């Protein structure tokens, strides 16, 4: 059933690759998407005031994600925007990965915000892998991931934002389960193990975790949300 009251959706972090996918899916449903970024932060309550709902995306590797999410929730409440969908990650409480823990803490803030909330926990994006040529990978190519297509993320976001029955729900999302070696073989490109480039300590921690465990996510929740296998 469509919740017709949601016509205009603020997408915090809406200019990034995640936000663009969410805005595109909302536009496909003829809804108004309002992408917001850093320049809107000083008066976030004002920027979201005309919106019926918000999709909250934290920037990649934000140094204090709970503070970012907490400010967003405060602004939504102040502006009277009662509906929020929060973009988290699969396996947020993974203490070996500091940026995942920031998302676990943020989820708790969302659940205790007093707003009507839904939390999406996406697997690693398929679009993270550039399969147009040889792939250099700083973790094992043979561990399993639940990979999520960003277009599917957008579709799922639009469903939970506009249809009834998703309040208070937390959904893990993956389009397909695979190893990187399997995806590279399908694309016909070689995959080569390389050293961690050491660009950010949280990414190094993530590569070490992936190396041992991958990031498994099942596909059935997304199938149910989108109504297709
Ligand atoms: N990559 C994956 O596989 C994956 C999987 C699951 C979850 N995630 C999560 O998805 C989220 C979004 O990733 P992304 O790559 O789409 O995001 P992103 O491009 O890093 O950031 C999105 C937007 O956030 C805004 N922004 C940056 N710094 C800000 C600040 N200090 N205050 C307010 N806004 C700020 C920017 O908007 P403006 O330029 O307009 O200012 C930017 O376009 C991350 O939290 C990531 O952990 C990613």
Coordinates of N, CA and C and ligand atoms in Angstrom, one line a residue:
X1 N 0.8 -1.2 0.0 CA 0.0 0.0 0.0 C 0.9 1.3 0.0
X2 N 0.5 2.2 -0.8 CA 1.3 3.5 -0.9 C 0.9 4.4 0.2
X3 N 1.9 5.0 0.9 CA 1.7 6.0 1.9 C 1.7 7.3 1.2
X4 N 0.6 7.8 0.7 CA 0.5 8.9 -0.2 C 1.0 10.2 0.4
X5 N 1.2 10.2 1.8 CA 1.6 11.4 2.4 C 3.1 11.8 2.1
X6 N 3.9 10.8 1.7 CA 5.3 11.1 1.4 C 5.4 11.5 -0.1
X7 N 5.6 12.8 -0.3 CA 5.8 13.3 -1.7 C 7.2 13.9 -1.9
X8 N 7.8 14.5 -0.8 CA 9.0 15.2 -1.0 C 10.0 14.7 0.1
X9 N 11.1 14.2 -0.4 CA 12.1 13.5 0.5 C 13.4 14.2 0.5
X10 N 13.9 14.6 1.7 CA 15.2 15.2 1.8 C 16.2 14.0 1.8
X11 N 17.3 14.1 1.0 CA 18.3 13.1 1.0 C 19.6 13.7 1.5
X12 N 19.9 13.4 2.7 CA 21.1 14.0 3.3 C 22.3 13.2 2.8
X13 N 23.3 13.9 2.3 CA 24.4 13.2 1.5 C 24.0 12.8 0.1
X14 N 23.0 13.6 -0.4 CA 22.3 13.2 -1.6 C 23.2 13.4 -2.9
X15 N 24.3 14.1 -2.8 CA 25.1 14.3 -4.0 C 26.2 13.3 -4.2
X16 N 26.4 12.4 -3.2 CA 27.4 11.3 -3.3 C 26.8 10.1 -4.2
X17 N 27.6 9.1 -4.4 CA 27.1 8.0 -5.3 C 25.9 7.3 -4.7
X18 N 25.9 7.1 -3.4 CA 24.7 6.5 -2.7 C 23.5 7.4 -2.9
X19 N 23.6 8.7 -2.6 CA 22.5 9.6 -2.6 C 22.0 9.8 -4.0
X20 N 22.9 9.8 -5.0 CA 22.4 9.9 -6.4 C 21.5 8.7 -6.8
X21 N 21.8 7.5 -6.3 CA 21.0 6.3 -6.6 C 19.6 6.5 -5.9
X22 N 19.6 7.0 -4.7 CA 18.3 7.1 -4.0 C 17.5 8.2 -4.7
X23 N 18.1 9.3 -5.0 CA 17.4 10.4 -5.7 C 16.8 9.9 -7.0
X24 N 17.6 9.2 -7.8 CA 17.1 8.7 -9.1 C 15.9 7.8 -8.9
X25 N 15.9 6.9 -7.9 CA 14.8 6.0 -7.7 C 13.6 6.7 -7.2
X26 N 13.8 7.8 -6.4 CA 12.6 8.6 -6.0 C 12.0 9.3 -7.2
X27 N 12.9 9.8 -8.1 CA 12.4 10.5 -9.3 C 11.6 9.6 -10.2
X28 N 12.1 8.3 -10.2 CA 11.3 7.3 -11.0 C 9.9 7.1 -10.5
X29 N 9.7 7.4 -9.2 CA 8.3 7.3 -8.7 C 7.6 8.6 -8.7
X30 N 8.2 9.6 -9.4 CA 7.6 10.9 -9.5 C 7.5 11.6 -8.1
X31 N 8.5 11.3 -7.3 CA 8.6 12.0 -6.0 C 9.7 13.1 -6.1
X32 N 9.5 14.1 -5.3 CA 10.5 15.2 -5.2 C 11.7 14.7 -4.3
X33 N 12.9 14.6 -4.8 CA 14.0 14.3 -4.0 C 14.8 15.6 -3.8
X34 N 15.2 15.9 -2.6 CA 15.9 17.2 -2.3 C 17.3 16.8 -1.7
X35 N 18.3 16.7 -2.6 CA 19.6 16.3 -2.2 C 20.3 17.4 -1.4
X36 N 20.8 17.1 -0.2 CA 21.4 18.1 0.7 C 22.9 17.7 1.0
X37 N 23.8 18.7 1.1 CA 25.2 18.4 1.4 C 25.7 19.4 2.4
X38 N 27.0 19.5 2.4 CA 27.7 20.3 3.4 C 27.1 21.7 3.5
X39 N 26.8 22.4 2.4 CA 26.4 23.8 2.4 C 25.0 23.9 3.1
X40 N 24.3 22.8 3.2 CA 22.9 22.9 3.9 C 23.0 22.7 5.4
X41 N 24.2 22.2 5.8 CA 24.3 21.8 7.2 C 24.1 22.9 8.3
X42 N 24.6 24.2 8.0 CA 24.4 25.3 9.0 C 22.9 25.5 9.3
X43 N 22.0 25.3 8.3 CA 20.6 25.5 8.6 C 19.8 24.2 8.1
X44 N 20.2 23.1 8.7 CA 19.6 21.8 8.2 C 18.1 21.8 8.4
X45 N 17.6 22.3 9.6 CA 16.2 22.3 9.9 C 15.4 23.1 8.8
X46 N 16.0 24.2 8.4 CA 15.4 25.0 7.4 C 15.4 24.3 6.1
X47 N 16.5 23.6 5.8 CA 16.6 22.9 4.5 C 15.6 21.8 4.3
X48 N 15.2 21.1 5.4 CA 14.3 19.9 5.3 C 12.9 20.3 5.6
X49 N 12.6 21.6 5.9 CA 11.3 22.0 6.5 C 10.1 21.6 5.6
X50 N 10.3 21.7 4.3 CA 9.2 21.4 3.4 C 9.0 19.9 3.1
X51 N 9.9 19.0 3.7 CA 9.9 17.6 3.3 C 9.0 16.8 4.2
X52 N 8.5 15.7 3.7 CA 7.7 14.7 4.4 C 8.5 13.6 5.1
X53 N 9.7 13.4 4.6 CA 10.5 12.3 5.1 C 12.0 12.6 4.7
X54 N 12.9 11.9 5.3 CA 14.3 12.1 5.0 C 15.0 10.7 4.9
X55 N 16.0 10.7 4.0 CA 16.9 9.5 3.9 C 18.3 10.0 4.3
X56 N 18.8 9.5 5.4 CA 20.1 10.0 6.0 C 21.2 9.1 5.6
X57 N 22.2 9.7 4.9 CA 23.4 9.1 4.5 C 24.6 9.8 5.1
X58 N 25.4 9.1 5.8 CA 26.6 9.7 6.4 C 27.7 9.7 5.3
X59 N 28.6 10.7 5.3 CA 29.7 10.7 4.3 C 30.6 9.5 4.6
X60 N 31.3 9.0 3.6 CA 32.2 8.0 3.8 C 33.3 8.3 4.8
X61 N 33.5 7.5 5.7 CA 34.6 7.6 6.7 C 34.5 9.0 7.5
X62 N 33.3 9.4 7.8 CA 33.1 10.6 8.6 C 33.8 10.3 9.9
X63 N 34.6 11.3 10.5 CA 35.4 11.0 11.7 C 34.4 10.8 12.9
X64 N 33.2 11.3 12.9 CA 32.3 11.2 14.0 C 30.9 11.0 13.5
X65 N 30.6 9.8 13.0 CA 29.3 9.5 12.3 C 28.2 9.7 13.3
X66 N 28.3 9.2 14.6 CA 27.1 9.4 15.5 C 26.8 10.9 15.7
X67 N 27.8 11.8 15.7 CA 27.5 13.2 15.8 C 26.8 13.7 14.6
X68 N 27.2 13.3 13.4 CA 26.6 13.7 12.2 C 25.1 13.2 12.2
X69 N 24.9 12.0 12.5 CA 23.5 11.4 12.5 C 22.7 12.1 13.6
X70 N 23.3 12.3 14.8 CA 22.6 12.9 15.9 C 22.1 14.3 15.5
X71 N 23.0 15.1 14.8 CA 22.6 16.4 14.3 C 21.5 16.4 13.3
X72 N 21.6 15.4 12.4 CA 20.5 15.2 11.4 C 19.2 14.9 12.1
X73 N 19.2 14.0 13.1 CA 17.9 13.7 13.7 C 17.3 14.9 14.5
X74 N 18.2 15.6 15.1 CA 17.8 16.8 15.9 C 17.1 17.8 14.9
X75 N 17.7 18.0 13.7 CA 17.2 18.9 12.7 C 15.8 18.5 12.2
X76 N 15.7 17.1 12.0 CA 14.5 16.6 11.4 C 13.4 16.8 12.5
X77 N 13.7 16.5 13.7 CA 12.6 16.7 14.8 C 12.2 18.2 14.9
X78 N 13.2 19.1 14.8 CA 12.9 20.5 15.0 C 12.1 21.0 13.8
X79 N 12.3 20.4 12.6 CA 11.5 20.8 11.4 C 10.2 20.1 11.3
X80 N 9.9 19.1 12.2 CA 8.7 18.4 12.1 C 8.6 17.3 11.1
X81 N 9.8 16.9 10.6 CA 9.9 15.8 9.6 C 9.9 14.5 10.5
X82 N 8.8 13.8 10.5 CA 8.6 12.7 11.4 C 9.1 11.3 10.9
X83 N 9.5 11.3 9.6 CA 9.8 9.9 9.0 C 11.3 10.0 8.6
X84 N 12.0 9.0 9.0 CA 13.4 8.9 8.6 C 13.8 7.5 8.2
X85 N 14.6 7.4 7.1 CA 15.2 6.1 6.7 C 16.7 6.3 6.8
X86 N 17.3 5.5 7.6 CA 18.8 5.6 7.8 C 19.6 4.6 7.1
X87 N 20.6 5.1 6.4 CA 21.5 4.3 5.6 C 22.7 3.8 6.5
X88 N 22.7 2.6 6.8 CA 23.8 2.0 7.7 C 24.7 1.1 6.9
X89 N 25.0 0.0 7.4 CA 25.8 -1.0 6.7 C 25.5 -2.4 7.2
X90 N 25.8 -3.4 6.4 CA 25.6 -4.8 6.9 C 26.7 -5.0 8.0
X91 N 26.3 -5.8 9.0 CA 27.2 -6.1 10.2 C 27.7 -4.8 10.8
X92 N 26.9 -3.9 11.3 CA 27.4 -2.7 11.9 C 28.2 -2.9 13.1
X93 N 27.7 -3.9 14.0 CA 28.5 -4.1 15.2 C 29.6 -5.1 14.9
X94 N 30.7 -4.6 14.3 CA 31.9 -5.4 14.0 C 33.0 -4.7 14.7
X95 N 33.4 -5.0 15.9 CA 34.3 -4.1 16.7 C 35.7 -4.0 16.0
X96 N 36.0 -4.9 15.1 CA 37.3 -4.8 14.4 C 37.3 -3.7 13.4
X97 N 36.1 -3.2 13.0 CA 36.0 -2.1 12.0 C 35.4 -0.8 12.6
X98 N 36.3 0.1 12.9 CA 35.8 1.3 13.6 C 34.6 2.0 12.9
X99 N 34.7 2.1 11.6 CA 33.6 2.9 10.9 C 32.3 2.1 10.9
X100 N 32.4 0.8 11.0 CA 31.1 0.0 11.2 C 30.5 0.3 12.6
X101 N 31.4 0.4 13.6 CA 30.9 0.6 15.0 C 30.2 2.0 15.1
X102 N 30.8 3.0 14.3 CA 30.1 4.3 14.3 C 28.7 4.2 13.7
X103 N 28.5 3.3 12.8 CA 27.2 3.1 12.3 C 26.3 2.3 13.3
X104 N 26.8 1.4 14.0 CA 26.1 0.7 15.1 C 25.5 1.7 16.1
X105 N 26.4 2.6 16.5 CA 26.0 3.6 17.5 C 25.0 4.5 16.9
X106 N 25.1 4.9 15.6 CA 24.2 5.7 14.9 C 22.8 5.0 14.8
X107 N 22.8 3.7 14.6 CA 21.5 3.0 14.5 C 20.8 3.2 15.9
X108 N 21.5 3.1 17.0 CA 20.9 3.2 18.3 C 20.3 4.6 18.4
X109 N 21.0 5.6 17.9 CA 20.4 7.0 18.0 C 19.1 7.1 17.2
X110 N 19.1 6.4 16.0 CA 17.9 6.4 15.2 C 16.7 5.8 15.9
X111 N 17.0 4.6 16.5 CA 15.9 3.8 17.2 C 15.4 4.6 18.4
X112 N 16.2 5.4 19.0 CA 15.7 6.2 20.2 C 15.4 7.6 19.8
X113 N 15.2 7.9 18.5 CA 15.0 9.3 18.1 C 13.6 9.8 18.4
X114 N 12.6 8.9 18.5 CA 11.2 9.3 18.6 C 10.6 9.5 17.3
X115 N 11.4 9.4 16.2 CA 10.9 9.6 14.8 C 10.4 8.2 14.4
X116 N 9.6 8.2 13.3 CA 9.2 6.9 12.7 C 10.4 6.5 11.8
X117 N 11.1 5.4 12.1 CA 12.3 5.1 11.5 C 12.3 3.7 10.8
X118 N 13.2 3.6 9.8 CA 13.6 2.3 9.1 C 15.1 2.4 8.9
X119 N 15.7 1.3 9.1 CA 17.2 1.2 8.9 C 17.5 0.2 7.8
X120 N 18.3 0.7 6.8 CA 18.8 -0.2 5.8 C 20.3 -0.5 6.0
X121 N 20.6 -1.8 5.9 CA 22.0 -2.2 6.1 C 22.5 -2.8 4.8
X122 N 23.1 -2.0 3.9 CA 23.6 -2.5 2.6 C 24.9 -3.3 2.8
X123 N 25.0 -4.3 1.9 CA 26.3 -4.9 1.7 C 27.2 -4.1 0.9
X124 N 28.4 -4.6 0.6 CA 29.3 -3.8 -0.2 C 28.8 -3.6 -1.6
X125 N 28.9 -2.4 -2.2 CA 28.3 -2.1 -3.5 C 29.1 -2.8 -4.6
X126 N 28.3 -3.4 -5.5 CA 28.9 -3.9 -6.7 C 29.8 -2.9 -7.4
X127 N 29.3 -1.6 -7.4 CA 30.0 -0.6 -8.1 C 31.4 -0.2 -7.5
X128 N 31.7 -0.7 -6.3 CA 33.0 -0.5 -5.7 C 34.1 -1.1 -6.6
X129 N 33.7 -2.2 -7.3 CA 34.7 -3.0 -8.1 C 34.8 -2.5 -9.5
X130 N 35.9 -2.0 -9.9 CA 36.1 -1.6 -11.3 C 36.5 -2.8 -12.1
X131 N 35.5 -3.4 -12.8 CA 35.8 -4.7 -13.5 C 36.0 -4.4 -15.0
X132 N 36.4 -3.2 -15.3 CA 36.6 -2.8 -16.7 C 38.0 -3.3 -17.2
X133 N 38.9 -3.7 -16.2 CA 40.2 -4.1 -16.5 C 40.7 -4.9 -15.3
X134 N 42.0 -5.3 -15.4 CA 42.6 -6.1 -14.3 C 42.3 -5.4 -12.9
X135 N 41.9 -6.3 -11.9 CA 41.5 -5.8 -10.6 C 42.6 -6.0 -9.6
X136 N 43.0 -5.0 -8.9 CA 43.9 -5.1 -7.8 C 43.2 -5.0 -6.5
X137 N 43.4 -6.0 -5.7 CA 42.5 -6.2 -4.5 C 43.4 -6.4 -3.3
X138 N 43.2 -5.5 -2.3 CA 44.1 -5.6 -1.0 C 43.5 -6.6 0.0
X139 N 42.6 -7.5 -0.4 CA 42.1 -8.5 0.5 C 41.8 -9.8 -0.4
X140 N 41.4 -10.8 0.3 CA 41.2 -12.1 -0.4 C 40.1 -12.0 -1.5
X141 N 40.4 -12.6 -2.6 CA 39.4 -12.7 -3.7 C 38.4 -13.8 -3.5
X142 N 38.7 -14.6 -2.5 CA 37.9 -15.9 -2.3 C 37.0 -15.9 -1.1
X143 N 36.8 -14.8 -0.5 CA 35.8 -14.7 0.6 C 34.4 -14.3 0.1
X144 N 33.4 -14.6 0.8 CA 32.0 -14.3 0.2 C 31.5 -12.9 0.7
X145 N 30.9 -12.3 -0.2 CA 30.2 -11.0 0.1 C 28.8 -11.1 -0.3
X146 N 27.9 -10.3 0.3 CA 26.6 -10.0 -0.2 C 26.8 -8.7 -0.9
X147 N 26.9 -8.6 -2.2 CA 27.1 -7.4 -3.0 C 25.7 -6.8 -3.3
X148 N 25.7 -5.4 -3.2 CA 24.5 -4.7 -3.5 C 24.7 -3.8 -4.7
X149 N 23.8 -3.9 -5.6 CA 23.7 -3.0 -6.8 C 23.1 -1.6 -6.3
X150 N 23.8 -0.5 -6.6 CA 23.3 0.8 -6.1 C 21.9 1.1 -6.7
X151 N 21.5 0.6 -7.9 CA 20.2 0.8 -8.4 C 19.2 0.1 -7.5
X152 N 19.5 -1.1 -7.0 CA 18.6 -1.9 -6.1 C 18.5 -1.1 -4.8
X153 N 19.6 -0.6 -4.3 CA 19.5 0.2 -3.1 C 18.5 1.3 -3.2
X154 N 18.6 2.0 -4.4 CA 17.7 3.2 -4.6 C 16.2 2.7 -4.6
X155 N 16.0 1.6 -5.3 CA 14.6 1.0 -5.4 C 14.1 0.6 -4.0
X156 N 15.0 0.0 -3.2 CA 14.6 -0.4 -1.9 C 14.3 0.8 -1.0
X157 N 15.1 1.8 -1.1 CA 14.9 3.0 -0.3 C 13.6 3.7 -0.7
X158 N 13.3 3.7 -2.0 CA 12.0 4.3 -2.4 C 10.8 3.5 -1.9
X159 N 10.9 2.2 -1.8 CA 9.9 1.3 -1.3 C 9.6 1.6 0.2
X160 N 10.7 1.6 1.0 CA 10.4 1.8 2.4 C 10.0 3.3 2.8
X161 N 10.4 4.2 1.9 CA 10.0 5.6 2.1 C 8.6 5.9 1.8
X162 N 8.1 5.1 0.8 CA 6.7 5.5 0.3 C 5.6 4.5 0.6
X163 N 6.0 3.3 1.0 CA 5.0 2.3 1.3 C 4.8 2.0 2.8
X164 N 3.7 1.6 3.2 CA 3.4 1.4 4.6 C 4.0 0.1 5.0
X165 N 4.2 -0.1 6.3 CA 4.6 -1.4 6.9 C 6.1 -1.5 7.2
X166 N 6.9 -0.5 7.0 CA 8.3 -0.6 7.2 C 8.8 0.2 8.4
X167 N 7.9 0.8 9.1 CA 8.4 1.5 10.3 C 8.9 0.6 11.4
X168 N 10.0 0.9 12.0 CA 10.6 0.0 13.0 C 11.3 -1.2 12.5
X169 N 11.6 -1.2 11.2 CA 12.2 -2.4 10.6 C 13.7 -2.1 10.3
X170 N 14.5 -3.1 10.3 CA 15.9 -3.1 10.0 C 16.2 -4.2 8.9
X171 N 16.6 -3.7 7.7 CA 16.7 -4.7 6.6 C 18.2 -4.8 6.1
X172 N 18.7 -6.0 6.0 CA 20.0 -6.2 5.4 C 19.7 -6.3 3.9
X173 N 20.6 -5.7 3.0 CA 20.3 -5.7 1.6 C 21.5 -6.2 0.8
X174 N 21.2 -7.2 -0.1 CA 22.2 -7.6 -1.0 C 21.5 -8.1 -2.3
X175 N 22.2 -7.8 -3.4 CA 21.6 -8.2 -4.7 C 22.1 -9.6 -5.1
X176 N 23.3 -9.9 -4.8 CA 23.8 -11.3 -5.0 C 25.0 -11.6 -4.1
X177 N 25.1 -12.9 -3.9 CA 26.2 -13.4 -3.0 C 27.3 -13.9 -4.0
X178 N 28.5 -13.5 -3.8 CA 29.6 -13.9 -4.7 C 31.0 -13.6 -4.0
X179 N 32.0 -14.2 -4.6 CA 33.4 -13.8 -4.2 C 33.8 -12.8 -5.3
X180 N 34.8 -12.1 -5.0 CA 35.4 -11.1 -6.1 C 36.0 -12.0 -7.2
X181 N 36.5 -13.1 -6.9 CA 37.1 -13.9 -8.0 C 36.0 -14.4 -9.0
X182 N 34.8 -14.7 -8.4 CA 33.7 -15.1 -9.3 C 33.3 -13.9 -10.2
X183 N 33.2 -12.7 -9.6 CA 32.7 -11.6 -10.4 C 33.8 -11.2 -11.5
X184 N 35.1 -11.3 -11.1 CA 36.1 -11.0 -12.1 C 36.1 -12.0 -13.2
X185 N 35.9 -13.3 -12.9 CA 35.8 -14.3 -13.9 C 34.7 -14.0 -14.9
X186 N 33.5 -13.7 -14.3 CA 32.4 -13.3 -15.2 C 32.7 -12.2 -16.1
X187 N 33.4 -11.2 -15.6 CA 33.8 -10.0 -16.4 C 34.9 -10.3 -17.3
X188 N 35.6 -11.4 -17.1 CA 36.7 -11.8 -18.0 C 38.0 -11.0 -17.7
X189 N 38.1 -10.5 -16.4 CA 39.3 -9.8 -16.0 C 40.1 -10.5 -14.9
X190 N 41.4 -10.4 -14.9 CA 42.2 -11.0 -13.9 C 42.1 -10.2 -12.6
X191 N 42.3 -10.9 -11.5 CA 42.3 -10.3 -10.2 C 43.6 -10.6 -9.5
X192 N 44.2 -9.5 -9.0 CA 45.6 -9.7 -8.4 C 45.6 -9.2 -7.0
X193 N 46.2 -9.9 -6.1 CA 46.3 -9.5 -4.7 C 47.4 -8.5 -4.6
X194 N 47.1 -7.3 -4.0 CA 48.1 -6.3 -3.8 C 48.1 -5.9 -2.3
X195 N 49.2 -5.2 -1.9 CA 49.3 -4.8 -0.5 C 48.3 -3.7 -0.2
X196 N 47.9 -3.6 1.1 CA 47.0 -2.5 1.5 C 47.8 -1.2 1.2
X197 N 47.1 -0.3 0.5 CA 47.8 1.0 0.2 C 48.0 1.9 1.4
X198 N 47.3 1.6 2.5 CA 47.4 2.4 3.7 C 46.9 3.8 3.6
X199 N 45.8 4.0 2.9 CA 45.3 5.3 2.7 C 44.5 5.8 4.0
X200 N 44.0 4.9 4.7 CA 43.2 5.3 5.9 C 43.2 4.1 6.9
X201 N 43.5 4.4 8.2 CA 43.5 3.2 9.1 C 42.2 2.4 9.2
X202 N 41.1 3.1 9.0 CA 39.8 2.4 9.1 C 39.6 1.5 7.8
X203 N 40.2 2.0 6.7 CA 40.1 1.1 5.5 C 41.0 -0.1 5.7
X204 N 42.2 0.1 6.3 CA 43.1 -1.0 6.6 C 42.4 -2.0 7.5
X205 N 41.7 -1.6 8.5 CA 41.0 -2.5 9.4 C 39.9 -3.2 8.6
X206 N 39.3 -2.5 7.7 CA 38.2 -3.2 6.9 C 38.8 -4.2 6.0
X207 N 39.9 -3.9 5.3 CA 40.5 -4.9 4.4 C 40.9 -6.2 5.2
X208 N 41.5 -6.0 6.4 CA 41.9 -7.1 7.3 C 40.7 -7.9 7.7
X209 N 39.6 -7.3 8.0 CA 38.3 -8.0 8.3 C 37.8 -8.8 7.1
X210 N 37.8 -8.1 5.9 CA 37.3 -8.7 4.7 C 38.2 -9.9 4.4
X211 N 39.5 -9.8 4.6 CA 40.4 -10.9 4.3 C 40.0 -12.1 5.0
X212 N 39.6 -12.0 6.3 CA 39.3 -13.1 7.1 C 37.8 -13.6 6.9
X213 N 36.9 -12.6 6.7 CA 35.5 -13.0 6.8 C 34.6 -12.5 5.7
X214 N 35.1 -11.8 4.7 CA 34.3 -11.2 3.7 C 33.2 -10.3 4.4
X215 N 32.1 -10.2 3.7 CA 30.9 -9.5 4.4 C 29.6 -10.1 3.9
X216 N 29.3 -11.3 4.4 CA 28.2 -12.0 3.9 C 26.8 -11.3 4.3
X217 N 26.0 -11.3 3.3 CA 24.6 -10.8 3.5 C 23.7 -11.6 2.6
X218 N 22.5 -12.0 3.1 CA 21.6 -12.7 2.3 C 20.8 -11.8 1.3
X219 N 20.2 -12.4 0.3 CA 19.5 -11.7 -0.7 C 18.0 -11.7 -0.6
X220 N 17.4 -12.4 0.3 CA 16.0 -12.7 0.4 C 15.2 -11.4 0.8
X221 N 15.8 -10.6 1.7 CA 15.1 -9.4 2.1 C 14.9 -8.4 0.9
X222 N 15.9 -8.2 0.2 CA 15.8 -7.4 -1.0 C 14.8 -7.9 -2.0
X223 N 14.8 -9.2 -2.2 CA 13.8 -9.9 -3.1 C 12.4 -9.6 -2.6
X224 N 12.2 -9.7 -1.3 CA 10.9 -9.4 -0.8 C 10.5 -8.0 -1.0
X225 N 11.4 -7.1 -0.7 CA 11.1 -5.6 -0.9 C 10.7 -5.3 -2.3
X226 N 11.5 -5.8 -3.2 CA 11.3 -5.4 -4.6 C 10.3 -6.3 -5.4
X227 N 9.9 -7.4 -4.7 CA 8.9 -8.2 -5.3 C 9.4 -9.0 -6.5
X228 N 10.7 -9.3 -6.5 CA 11.3 -10.1 -7.6 C 12.6 -10.8 -7.2
X229 N 12.9 -11.9 -7.8 CA 14.2 -12.6 -7.4 C 15.4 -11.8 -8.0
Ligands
LIG1 N1 30.7 1.7 -0.5 C1 30.0 0.7 0.0 O1 30.1 -0.4 -0.4 C2 29.1 1.0 1.1 C3 28.3 -0.1 1.6 C4 27.5 0.2 2.7 C5 27.4 1.5 3.2 N2 28.2 2.5 2.7 C6 28.1 3.8 3.3 O2 27.4 4.7 2.5 C7 27.7 6.0 2.9 C8 27.7 6.9 1.7 O3 28.8 6.7 0.9 P1 29.0 7.6 -0.4 O4 30.4 7.1 -1.0 O5 27.8 7.6 -1.2 O6 29.2 9.0 0.3 P2 30.1 10.2 0.0 O7 30.2 10.4 -1.5 O8 31.4 10.1 0.8 O9 29.4 11.4 0.8 C9 28.1 11.8 0.4 C10 27.9 13.3 0.6 O10 28.1 13.7 2.0 C11 28.3 15.1 2.0 N3 29.3 15.4 3.0 C12 30.6 15.2 3.0 N4 31.2 15.6 4.2 C13 30.2 16.1 4.9 C14 30.1 16.8 6.2 N5 31.2 16.9 6.9 N6 28.9 17.2 6.6 C15 27.8 17.1 5.9 N7 27.8 16.5 4.6 C16 29.0 16.0 4.2 C17 28.8 15.5 0.6 O11 27.9 16.3 0.0 P3 28.3 17.7 -0.7 O12 29.5 17.4 -1.6 O13 27.1 18.1 -1.4 O14 28.7 18.6 0.4 C18 28.9 14.1 -0.2 O15 28.4 14.2 -1.5 C19 28.9 5.9 3.8 O16 28.6 6.2 5.1 C20 29.4 4.5 3.6 O17 30.0 4.0 4.7 C21 29.0 2.3 1.7

